PDB file of C-alpha atoms in Angstrom:
ATOM      1  CA  MET A   1       0.607  26.277  -2.767  1.00 50.00           C
ATOM      2  CA  PHE A   2       3.797  28.288  -3.368  1.00 52.00           C
ATOM      3  CA  GLY A   3       7.114  26.596  -2.732  1.00 58.00           C
ATOM      4  CA  VAL A   4       5.909  23.394  -1.729  1.00 60.00           C
ATOM      5  CA  ASN A   5       8.837  20.886  -1.969  1.00 65.00           C
ATOM      6  CA  VAL A   6       7.668  18.220   0.559  1.00 62.00           C
ATOM      7  CA  SER A   7       5.798  15.950  -1.931  1.00 73.00           C
ATOM      8  CA  PRO A   8       7.386  12.631  -0.531  1.00 74.00           C
ATOM      9  CA  PHE A   9       6.194  13.626   2.910  1.00 77.00           C
ATOM     10  CA  LEU A  10       2.650  14.563   1.451  1.00 79.00           C
ATOM     11  CA  LEU A  11       2.674  11.168  -0.458  1.00 79.00           C
ATOM     12  CA  SER A  12       3.701   9.198   2.770  1.00 81.00           C
ATOM     13  CA  ALA A  13       0.996  10.914   4.729  1.00 85.00           C
ATOM     14  CA  THR A  14      -1.761  10.320   2.171  1.00 84.00           C
ATOM     15  CA  ILE A  15      -0.936   6.586   2.085  1.00 85.00           C
ATOM     16  CA  LYS A  16      -0.818   6.362   5.933  1.00 89.00           C
ATOM     17  CA  HIS A  17      -4.079   8.005   5.954  1.00 91.00           C
ATOM     18  CA  HIS A  18      -5.608   5.442   3.813  1.00 85.00           C
ATOM     19  CA  ILE A  19      -3.962   2.648   5.523  1.00 90.00           C
ATOM     20  CA  GLU A  20      -5.515   3.682   8.879  1.00 93.00           C
ATOM     21  CA  LYS A  21      -8.826   3.898   7.238  1.00 93.00           C
ATOM     22  CA  TYR A  22      -8.711   0.166   6.464  1.00 94.00           C
ATOM     23  CA  ARG A  23      -6.791  -1.309   9.207  1.00 94.00           C
ATOM     24  CA  GLU A  24      -9.703  -3.353  10.726  1.00 95.00           C
ATOM     25  CA  GLN A  25     -10.983  -4.304   7.355  1.00 96.00           C
ATOM     26  CA  TYR A  26      -7.695  -5.628   5.764  1.00 95.00           C
ATOM     27  CA  PRO A  27      -5.232  -6.124   8.828  1.00 95.00           C
ATOM     28  CA  ALA A  28      -2.658  -8.015   6.796  1.00 94.00           C
ATOM     29  CA  ALA A  29      -2.728  -5.733   3.737  1.00 94.00           C
ATOM     30  CA  THR A  30      -2.441  -2.697   5.940  1.00 94.00           C
ATOM     31  CA  GLU A  31       0.341  -4.032   8.015  1.00 94.00           C
ATOM     32  CA  MET A  32       2.412  -4.901   4.703  1.00 92.00           C
ATOM     33  CA  LEU A  33       1.821  -1.312   3.188  1.00 90.00           C
ATOM     34  CA  GLY A  34       2.716   0.154   6.494  1.00 89.00           C
ATOM     35  CA  THR A  35       5.869  -1.829   6.960  1.00 90.00           C
ATOM     36  CA  CYS A  36       7.073  -2.712   3.332  1.00 87.00           C
ATOM     37  CA  LEU A  37       6.419   0.304   1.302  1.00 80.00           C
ATOM     38  CA  TYR A  38       9.262   2.624   0.436  1.00 77.00           C
ATOM     39  CA  VAL A  39       8.553   5.791  -1.675  1.00 68.00           C
ATOM     40  CA  ASP A  40       6.667   3.820  -4.337  1.00 69.00           C
ATOM     41  CA  ASP A  41       8.113   0.258  -3.901  1.00 79.00           C
ATOM     42  CA  VAL A  42       6.735  -2.608  -1.888  1.00 83.00           C
ATOM     43  CA  ILE A  43       8.836  -5.591  -1.218  1.00 85.00           C
ATOM     44  CA  SER A  44       7.054  -8.348   0.772  1.00 86.00           C
ATOM     45  CA  GLY A  45       6.147 -11.949   0.795  1.00 82.00           C
ATOM     46  CA  THR A  46       4.694 -14.803   2.670  1.00 86.00           C
ATOM     47  CA  ASP A  47       5.013 -18.640   2.908  1.00 86.00           C
ATOM     48  CA  ASP A  48       1.716 -19.424   1.485  1.00 87.00           C
ATOM     49  CA  THR A  49       0.613 -18.237  -2.136  1.00 87.00           C
ATOM     50  CA  SER A  50      -2.947 -18.066  -1.270  1.00 89.00           C
ATOM     51  CA  GLN A  51      -2.255 -15.733   1.644  1.00 90.00           C
ATOM     52  CA  THR A  52       0.153 -13.664  -0.737  1.00 89.00           C
ATOM     53  CA  SER A  53      -2.638 -13.472  -3.285  1.00 89.00           C
ATOM     54  CA  LYS A  54      -5.189 -12.188  -0.756  1.00 92.00           C
ATOM     55  CA  ILE A  55      -2.881  -9.659   0.679  1.00 92.00           C
ATOM     56  CA  SER A  56      -2.123  -8.501  -2.901  1.00 90.00           C
ATOM     57  CA  LYS A  57      -5.609  -8.224  -3.699  1.00 92.00           C
ATOM     58  CA  ASP A  58      -6.418  -6.088  -0.522  1.00 94.00           C
ATOM     59  CA  ALA A  59      -3.654  -3.775  -1.003  1.00 92.00           C
ATOM     60  CA  ASP A  60      -4.689  -3.085  -4.604  1.00 91.00           C
ATOM     61  CA  THR A  61      -8.449  -2.345  -3.100  1.00 93.00           C
ATOM     62  CA  ILE A  62      -6.774  -0.106  -0.493  1.00 92.00           C
ATOM     63  CA  MET A  63      -4.763   1.832  -2.923  1.00 89.00           C
ATOM     64  CA  LYS A  64      -7.576   1.989  -5.759  1.00 91.00           C
ATOM     65  CA  ASN A  65      -9.677   3.706  -3.219  1.00 90.00           C
ATOM     66  CA  ALA A  66      -7.079   6.245  -2.727  1.00 87.00           C
ATOM     67  CA  ASN A  67      -7.017   6.839  -6.415  1.00 89.00           C
ATOM     68  CA  MET A  68      -3.356   5.191  -6.614  1.00 86.00           C
ATOM     69  CA  LYS A  69      -2.698   2.082  -8.460  1.00 85.00           C
ATOM     70  CA  LEU A  70      -0.263  -0.730  -7.724  1.00 83.00           C
ATOM     71  CA  ARG A  71       1.678  -2.301 -10.510  1.00 82.00           C
ATOM     72  CA  LYS A  72       4.452  -4.709 -11.325  1.00 79.00           C
ATOM     73  CA  CYS A  73       3.468  -7.564  -8.903  1.00 78.00           C
ATOM     74  CA  TYR A  74       5.983 -10.521  -9.318  1.00 78.00           C
ATOM     75  CA  SER A  75       6.219 -13.830  -7.585  1.00 77.00           C
ATOM     76  CA  ASN A  76       8.719 -16.628  -7.578  1.00 78.00           C
ATOM     77  CA  ASP A  77       6.072 -19.358  -7.311  1.00 74.00           C
TER      78      ASP A  77
END
């Protein structure tokens, strides 16, 4: 496409499309990706480490299916 300069918009629209595809299957992960994702960073957490681990794995699955990779997962536990 000639003159496309809206790549942040296209990235956001693509991620939102994939989030919607998995909303019923992974409700917590899609909620986190939908509300805690800014450009290419996600900042989120829970009070329970097992829940955090599950959400992280589910979000990774969603993004892998979109041919995107989540990296740099950190925890203070």
